[in-house]
Amino acid sequence: MSSLADRIEAYLMHLLARSQDGYVEVRRGELADRFSCVPSQVTYVLATRFTPERGFVVESRRGGGGFIRIVARHPRPEQPAGLGALWRRIGRSLSQAQAEGLLRAWEEMGIVSRRQAALARHVLQQEARELAPPLDGMVRAAVVKGMLVVLSNWPAGNDGIR
Amino acid sequence: MSSLADRIEAYLMHLLARSQDGYVEVRRGELADRFSCVPSQVTYVLATRFTPERGFVVESRRGGGGFIRIVARHPRPEQPAGLGALWRRIGRSLSQAQAEGLLRAWEEMGIVSRRQAALARHVLQQEARELAPPLDGMVRAAVVKGMLVVLSNWPAGNDGIR
DNA sequence: CCGTGATTTGACCTTGTTTGACTTTCTTGG
DNA sequence: CCAAGAAAGTCAAACAAGGTCAAATCACGG
């Protein structure tokens, strides 16, 4: 028997799946109402199912006109070699070699252009230069994650500044 | 449902975007009238959304012929040019407020999607969290620059990872 | 049957918005 | 100069969400 939490999760996943932009906005109260439960049940579902580890980011606002926004990081949740894995693999820090390897791979896959790769290498160099070992890796990871944010596009996304 | 405050903000932003000089002048009373609300609602919007933190300066005069002038400090809708300036603006370090302001601006201009903006906010938060003052700013700058690397997408059109 | 982890509830908290009564500051006509 | 009137400003109370936390309950493997 699927639990209430499961059904709420399924409903939200459904909304996400058919959303064109890769995110949904709901009212906690309305949801609670629809499933005839207390609002904090919704909070529970968000906290246990829509976590960053599972590839979701949740934003919310209180007060009048408040809402909860659930953002999916990737169209197809957990593909073995997909973006989710990539996010996890990057982790908190990247060596120069790791970063370059990633870039080369992306370039070969046509995920980034030659020019973007070159620019990225330049930025990596600039930013991580003269930083002591614990920090430089973090900065590299930061740069790559910034790239990933823009690259991990939901079908129908932005194409960049022309 | 977006709140009244949101709608008033949007309206003012719209006026600002259309204005060539980067500022607008409105009557508090007229605005209140247009949105059928009390005048102090307008004051509330100004106080919460058009702050110096977000790059606005608000001046006003009371009495007959009074007015409210909203000046946008940097966000000139730099459509064609701007990219180089953007790199320069980012610099070596970014405060949380600066980073969020930039993101908001990009989101408004449609340079990044709502979803990308949300992801970016999350990454920014995660990466800079528990980093002491000199470093956190650098990491934020790194994230934003990573985004910019991909966004400054010349001819070779990239559509993101599918 | 029991212990453990997941779920469900509800009382209470924090944040953001809306309204309205009251105040301050200008402008102007007399 | 001064009183009236026309704005805008302040501030606190009432509302409108969402968040927290812990107790109660449930489901299950051992």
Coordinates of C-alpha atoms (C1' of nucleotides) in Angstrom, one line a residue:
Chain A
M1 CA 0.0 0.0 0.0
S2 CA 1.5 3.3 -1.1
S3 CA 1.8 5.7 1.7
L4 CA 0.5 9.2 1.7
A5 CA 4.0 10.4 1.3
D6 CA 4.5 8.2 -1.7
R7 CA 1.3 9.5 -3.3
I8 CA 2.3 13.1 -2.8
E9 CA 5.7 12.4 -4.2
A10 CA 4.2 10.7 -7.2
Y11 CA 1.9 13.7 -7.8
L12 CA 4.7 16.1 -7.6
M13 CA 6.8 14.0 -9.9
H14 CA 4.0 13.9 -12.3
L15 CA 3.7 17.7 -12.3
L16 CA 7.4 17.9 -12.9
A17 CA 7.4 15.5 -15.7
R18 CA 4.9 17.4 -17.7
S19 CA 6.2 20.8 -16.8
Q20 CA 7.9 22.4 -19.8
D21 CA 10.5 24.3 -17.8
G22 CA 11.8 21.7 -15.4
Y23 CA 10.2 23.1 -12.3
V24 CA 6.9 23.4 -10.5
E25 CA 5.4 25.8 -8.0
V26 CA 2.8 24.7 -5.5
R27 CA 1.1 26.0 -2.4
R28 CA 1.9 23.9 0.6
G29 CA -1.6 24.5 1.9
E30 CA -3.3 23.6 -1.3
L31 CA -1.4 20.4 -1.6
A32 CA -2.2 19.5 2.0
D33 CA -5.8 20.2 1.1
R34 CA -5.8 18.1 -2.0
F35 CA -4.5 15.1 0.0
S36 CA -6.4 15.9 3.1
C37 CA -3.4 16.0 5.3
V38 CA -1.6 18.5 7.5
P39 CA 0.7 20.9 5.7
S40 CA 3.8 19.6 7.4
Q41 CA 3.3 16.3 5.6
V42 CA 4.2 18.1 2.5
T43 CA 7.3 19.5 4.2
Y44 CA 8.1 15.9 5.1
V45 CA 7.9 14.7 1.5
L46 CA 10.1 17.5 0.3
A47 CA 12.6 16.8 3.0
T48 CA 12.8 13.1 2.3
R49 CA 12.3 12.8 -1.4
F50 CA 13.2 16.0 -3.2
T51 CA 16.7 16.4 -1.9
P52 CA 19.7 17.7 -3.7
E53 CA 21.2 14.2 -3.5
R54 CA 18.3 13.0 -5.6
G55 CA 18.8 15.9 -8.0
F56 CA 16.2 18.4 -6.8
V57 CA 16.4 21.9 -5.4
V58 CA 13.6 23.3 -3.4
E59 CA 13.0 27.0 -2.9
S60 CA 10.1 28.6 -1.0
R61 CA 8.7 31.9 0.2
R62 CA 6.5 32.5 3.2
G63 CA 3.8 35.0 3.8
G64 CA 1.1 36.2 1.5
G65 CA 1.6 34.8 -2.0
G66 CA 4.0 32.2 -0.6
F67 CA 4.9 29.2 -2.6
I68 CA 7.1 26.2 -2.9
R69 CA 9.2 25.7 -6.0
I70 CA 10.7 22.3 -6.9
V71 CA 13.4 22.4 -9.4
A72 CA 14.7 19.3 -11.2
R73 CA 18.4 19.2 -12.0
H74 CA 18.0 16.8 -14.8
P75 CA 15.2 15.7 -17.1
R76 CA 15.6 12.0 -16.5
P77 CA 16.3 11.6 -12.8
E78 CA 18.9 9.0 -12.2
Q79 CA 20.6 7.8 -15.3
P80 CA 23.7 5.8 -14.6
A81 CA 26.1 8.0 -16.5
G82 CA 23.9 11.0 -16.5
L83 CA 24.3 14.4 -15.0
G84 CA 23.4 13.3 -11.6
A85 CA 26.5 11.1 -11.5
L86 CA 28.5 14.0 -12.8
W87 CA 27.4 16.3 -10.0
R88 CA 28.2 13.7 -7.5
R89 CA 31.6 13.0 -9.1
I90 CA 32.6 16.6 -9.0
G91 CA 32.2 16.8 -5.3
R92 CA 33.8 19.5 -3.2
S93 CA 37.1 19.8 -5.0
L94 CA 38.8 19.2 -8.4
S95 CA 42.4 18.9 -9.3
Q96 CA 43.7 20.7 -12.3
A97 CA 44.0 17.3 -14.1
Q98 CA 40.5 16.3 -13.2
A99 CA 39.1 19.6 -14.4
E100 CA 41.0 19.4 -17.7
G101 CA 39.9 15.8 -18.2
L102 CA 36.3 16.8 -17.7
L103 CA 36.7 19.7 -20.2
R104 CA 38.4 17.5 -22.8
A105 CA 35.6 15.0 -22.5
W106 CA 32.9 17.6 -22.8
E107 CA 34.7 19.1 -25.8
E108 CA 34.9 15.7 -27.5
M109 CA 31.2 15.0 -26.8
G110 CA 30.4 18.4 -28.3
I111 CA 28.8 19.5 -25.1
V112 CA 31.0 22.6 -25.2
S113 CA 32.6 24.3 -28.1
R114 CA 36.3 24.5 -28.6
R115 CA 36.1 28.1 -27.8
Q116 CA 34.2 27.6 -24.6
A117 CA 36.6 24.9 -23.5
A118 CA 39.5 27.2 -24.1
L119 CA 37.8 30.0 -22.2
A120 CA 37.1 27.6 -19.4
R121 CA 40.7 26.5 -19.2
H122 CA 41.7 30.1 -19.0
V123 CA 39.3 30.9 -16.2
L124 CA 40.3 27.8 -14.3
Q125 CA 43.9 28.8 -14.5
Q126 CA 43.2 32.4 -13.5
E127 CA 41.0 31.6 -10.6
A128 CA 42.9 28.8 -9.1
R129 CA 46.3 30.4 -9.5
E130 CA 48.1 31.2 -6.4
L131 CA 45.7 29.5 -4.1
A132 CA 46.9 27.0 -1.5
P133 CA 46.0 23.3 -2.0
P134 CA 42.8 23.1 -0.1
L135 CA 41.3 26.1 -1.8
D136 CA 42.3 25.8 -5.4
G137 CA 40.4 22.6 -5.8
M138 CA 37.3 24.2 -4.4
V139 CA 37.5 27.1 -6.8
R140 CA 38.0 24.7 -9.7
A141 CA 34.9 22.8 -8.6
A142 CA 33.0 26.0 -8.3
V143 CA 33.9 27.0 -11.9
V144 CA 32.9 23.6 -13.2
K145 CA 29.6 23.6 -11.3
G146 CA 28.8 27.0 -12.6
M147 CA 29.3 25.6 -16.1
L148 CA 27.2 22.6 -15.3
V149 CA 24.3 24.8 -14.0
V150 CA 24.0 26.3 -17.4
L151 CA 24.8 23.2 -19.4
S152 CA 22.3 20.9 -17.6
N153 CA 19.5 22.3 -19.7
W154 CA 16.0 21.0 -19.6
P155 CA 14.7 20.4 -23.1
A156 CA 13.8 23.9 -24.3
G157 CA 16.3 26.1 -22.6
N158 CA 18.4 29.0 -23.2
D159 CA 21.1 29.2 -25.8
G160 CA 23.3 31.8 -24.3
I161 CA 24.2 35.3 -25.1
R162 CA 24.8 35.9 -28.7
Chain B
M1 CA -0.9 33.7 -7.1
S2 CA 1.7 36.4 -7.1
S3 CA 1.3 38.9 -4.4
L4 CA 0.3 42.5 -4.9
A5 CA 3.7 43.5 -3.9
D6 CA 5.1 41.4 -6.7
R7 CA 2.8 42.9 -9.3
I8 CA 3.7 46.4 -8.2
E9 CA 7.4 45.5 -8.4
A10 CA 7.0 44.0 -11.9
Y11 CA 5.2 47.1 -13.0
L12 CA 7.9 49.4 -11.8
M13 CA 10.6 47.2 -13.3
H14 CA 8.7 47.4 -16.5
L15 CA 8.7 51.1 -16.4
L16 CA 12.4 51.2 -15.6
A17 CA 13.2 48.9 -18.5
R18 CA 11.4 51.1 -20.9
S19 CA 12.9 54.3 -19.6
Q20 CA 15.9 55.4 -21.5
D21 CA 17.5 57.3 -18.7
G22 CA 17.5 54.5 -16.2
Y23 CA 15.0 56.1 -13.8
V24 CA 11.3 56.6 -13.4
E25 CA 9.1 59.0 -11.5
V26 CA 5.8 58.0 -10.1
R27 CA 3.1 59.3 -7.8
R28 CA 2.6 57.1 -4.8
G29 CA -1.0 57.9 -4.8
E30 CA -1.5 57.2 -8.4
L31 CA 0.2 53.9 -8.2
A32 CA -1.9 52.9 -5.2
D33 CA -4.9 53.9 -7.2
R34 CA -3.9 51.8 -10.2
F35 CA -3.5 48.8 -8.0
S36 CA -6.4 49.6 -5.8
C37 CA -4.4 49.5 -2.6
V38 CA -3.3 51.8 0.2
P39 CA -0.4 54.1 -0.6
S40 CA 1.7 52.6 2.1
Q41 CA 1.8 49.4 0.1
V42 CA 3.9 51.2 -2.5
T43 CA 6.2 52.3 0.3
Y44 CA 6.5 48.7 1.3
V45 CA 7.4 47.6 -2.2
L46 CA 10.0 50.3 -2.4
A47 CA 11.5 49.3 0.9
T48 CA 11.7 45.6 0.2
R49 CA 12.5 45.5 -3.5
F50 CA 14.1 48.6 -4.6
T51 CA 16.9 48.7 -2.1
P52 CA 20.5 49.9 -2.5
E53 CA 21.5 46.3 -2.0
R54 CA 19.7 45.4 -5.2
G55 CA 21.2 48.4 -7.0
F56 CA 18.4 51.0 -6.7
V57 CA 18.3 54.5 -5.3
V58 CA 14.9 56.0 -4.3
E59 CA 14.4 59.7 -3.8
S60 CA 11.1 61.4 -3.1
R61 CA 9.4 64.7 -2.3
R62 CA 6.4 65.2 -0.2
G63 CA 3.7 67.8 -0.5
G64 CA 2.1 69.3 -3.6
G65 CA 3.8 68.0 -6.7
G66 CA 5.4 65.3 -4.8
F67 CA 6.9 62.3 -6.5
I68 CA 8.9 59.2 -6.0
R69 CA 11.9 58.7 -8.3
I70 CA 13.5 55.3 -8.7
V71 CA 17.0 55.2 -10.1
A72 CA 18.5 51.9 -11.3
R73 CA 22.2 52.1 -10.7
H74 CA 23.6 49.6 -12.9
P75 CA 21.0 47.5 -14.7
R76 CA 20.9 49.2 -18.0
P77 CA 19.4 46.7 -20.4
E78 CA 22.7 46.2 -22.1
Q79 CA 21.5 44.0 -24.9
P80 CA 24.2 44.0 -27.6
A81 CA 27.4 44.8 -25.8
G82 CA 28.0 44.2 -22.2
L83 CA 29.7 40.9 -22.1
G84 CA 33.2 42.2 -21.6
A85 CA 31.8 44.6 -19.1
L86 CA 30.2 41.8 -17.3
W87 CA 33.5 40.0 -16.8
R88 CA 35.0 43.1 -15.4
R89 CA 32.0 43.7 -13.2
I90 CA 32.4 40.3 -11.6
G91 CA 35.9 40.8 -10.7
R92 CA 37.8 38.6 -8.2
S93 CA 35.1 38.3 -5.6
L94 CA 31.4 38.5 -5.2
S95 CA 29.2 39.0 -2.1
Q96 CA 26.1 36.9 -1.7
A97 CA 24.0 40.0 -2.4
Q98 CA 26.0 40.8 -5.5
A99 CA 25.8 37.3 -6.9
E100 CA 22.1 37.1 -6.2
G101 CA 21.6 40.5 -7.8
L102 CA 23.4 39.4 -10.9
L103 CA 21.4 36.3 -11.1
R104 CA 18.1 38.2 -10.7
A105 CA 19.1 40.5 -13.5
W106 CA 20.0 37.6 -15.8
E107 CA 16.8 36.0 -15.0
E108 CA 14.8 39.2 -15.7
M109 CA 16.7 39.6 -19.0
G110 CA 16.0 36.0 -20.0
I111 CA 19.6 35.1 -20.1
V112 CA 19.1 32.3 -17.8
S113 CA 15.9 30.4 -17.1
R114 CA 14.1 30.4 -13.8
R115 CA 15.3 26.9 -13.3
Q116 CA 18.9 27.7 -14.0
A117 CA 18.7 30.6 -11.7
A118 CA 17.4 28.4 -8.9
L119 CA 20.1 25.9 -9.5
A120 CA 22.7 28.6 -9.4
R121 CA 21.4 30.0 -6.2
H122 CA 21.6 26.6 -4.7
V123 CA 25.1 26.0 -5.9
L124 CA 26.2 29.4 -4.7
Q125 CA 24.8 28.7 -1.3
Q126 CA 26.3 25.3 -1.0
E127 CA 29.8 26.1 -2.2
A128 CA 30.2 29.3 -0.3
R129 CA 28.7 28.0 2.9
E130 CA 31.1 27.8 5.8
L131 CA 33.9 29.5 4.0
A132 CA 35.6 32.4 5.7
P133 CA 35.2 35.9 4.2
P134 CA 38.1 36.1 1.8
L135 CA 37.4 32.8 0.2
D136 CA 33.6 32.7 0.0
G137 CA 33.6 35.6 -2.3
M138 CA 36.1 34.0 -4.6
V139 CA 34.1 30.8 -4.8
R140 CA 31.0 32.8 -5.7
A141 CA 32.9 34.6 -8.4
A142 CA 34.2 31.3 -9.7
V143 CA 30.7 29.9 -9.9
V144 CA 29.4 32.9 -11.7
K145 CA 32.3 32.9 -14.1
G146 CA 31.8 29.2 -14.8
M147 CA 28.2 30.1 -15.8
L148 CA 29.5 32.9 -17.9
V149 CA 31.9 30.7 -19.8
V150 CA 29.0 28.7 -21.1
L151 CA 26.7 31.7 -21.5
S152 CA 29.1 33.6 -23.6
N153 CA 28.2 31.2 -26.3
W154 CA 29.4 32.4 -29.7
P155 CA 28.2 31.0 -33.0
A156 CA 28.7 27.3 -32.1
G157 CA 25.3 26.9 -30.6
N158 CA 25.1 24.7 -27.6
D159 CA 21.8 23.3 -26.5
G160 CA 22.8 21.7 -23.2
I161 CA 23.1 18.1 -22.2
R162 CA 20.1 16.1 -22.9
Chain C
dC1 C1' 6.5 -9.9 20.3
dC2 C1' 9.9 -6.2 19.9
dG3 C1' 12.9 -2.7 18.3
dT4 C1' 13.8 0.4 14.6
dG5 C1' 13.1 3.4 11.1
dA6 C1' 9.6 5.7 8.3
dT7 C1' 5.3 8.3 8.4
dT8 C1' 1.7 11.1 10.3
dT9 C1' -0.1 14.9 13.3
dG10 C1' -0.4 18.9 15.7
dA11 C1' 1.2 22.7 18.5
dC12 C1' 4.0 26.6 18.0
dC13 C1' 7.5 29.7 15.3
dT14 C1' 9.3 32.8 11.7
dT15 C1' 8.8 35.4 7.7
dG16 C1' 6.5 38.2 4.3
dT17 C1' 2.2 41.0 3.0
dT18 C1' -1.6 44.1 3.6
dT19 C1' -4.1 47.8 5.8
dG20 C1' -5.0 51.9 8.2
dA21 C1' -4.5 55.5 11.6
dC22 C1' -1.5 59.1 12.5
dT23 C1' 2.7 62.2 11.2
dT24 C1' 5.8 65.0 8.6
dT25 C1' 7.0 67.9 4.8
dC26 C1' 6.1 70.7 0.8
dT27 C1' 3.5 74.1 -2.1
dT28 C1' 0.4 77.7 -2.6
dG29 C1' -3.2 81.1 -2.3
dG30 C1' -4.6 84.9 0.7
Chain D
dC1 C1' 3.6 85.1 7.0
dC2 C1' 0.3 81.7 7.5
dA3 C1' -3.2 78.4 7.2
dA4 C1' -4.9 74.8 4.0
dG5 C1' -4.3 71.2 1.3
dA6 C1' -1.5 67.8 -1.0
dA7 C1' 1.6 64.5 -1.0
dA8 C1' 4.7 61.1 1.1
dG9 C1' 6.4 58.7 5.5
dT10 C1' 5.9 55.7 9.9
dC11 C1' 4.5 52.2 12.5
dA12 C1' 2.1 48.6 14.4
dA13 C1' -1.6 45.3 14.1
dA14 C1' -3.9 41.8 11.4
dC15 C1' -3.2 38.3 8.0
dA16 C1' -1.2 34.8 5.2
dA17 C1' 1.9 31.6 4.2
dG18 C1' 5.6 28.2 5.0
dG19 C1' 9.0 25.9 8.7
dT20 C1' 10.2 23.2 13.0
dC21 C1' 10.1 19.8 16.2
dA22 C1' 8.8 16.2 18.8
dA23 C1' 5.3 12.9 20.1
dA24 C1' 2.3 9.3 18.3
dT25 C1' 1.6 5.8 15.1
dC26 C1' 2.7 2.4 11.7
dA27 C1' 5.2 -1.3 9.1
dC28 C1' 8.4 -4.8 9.2
dG29 C1' 12.5 -7.8 9.7
dG30 C1' 14.3 -10.7 13.3

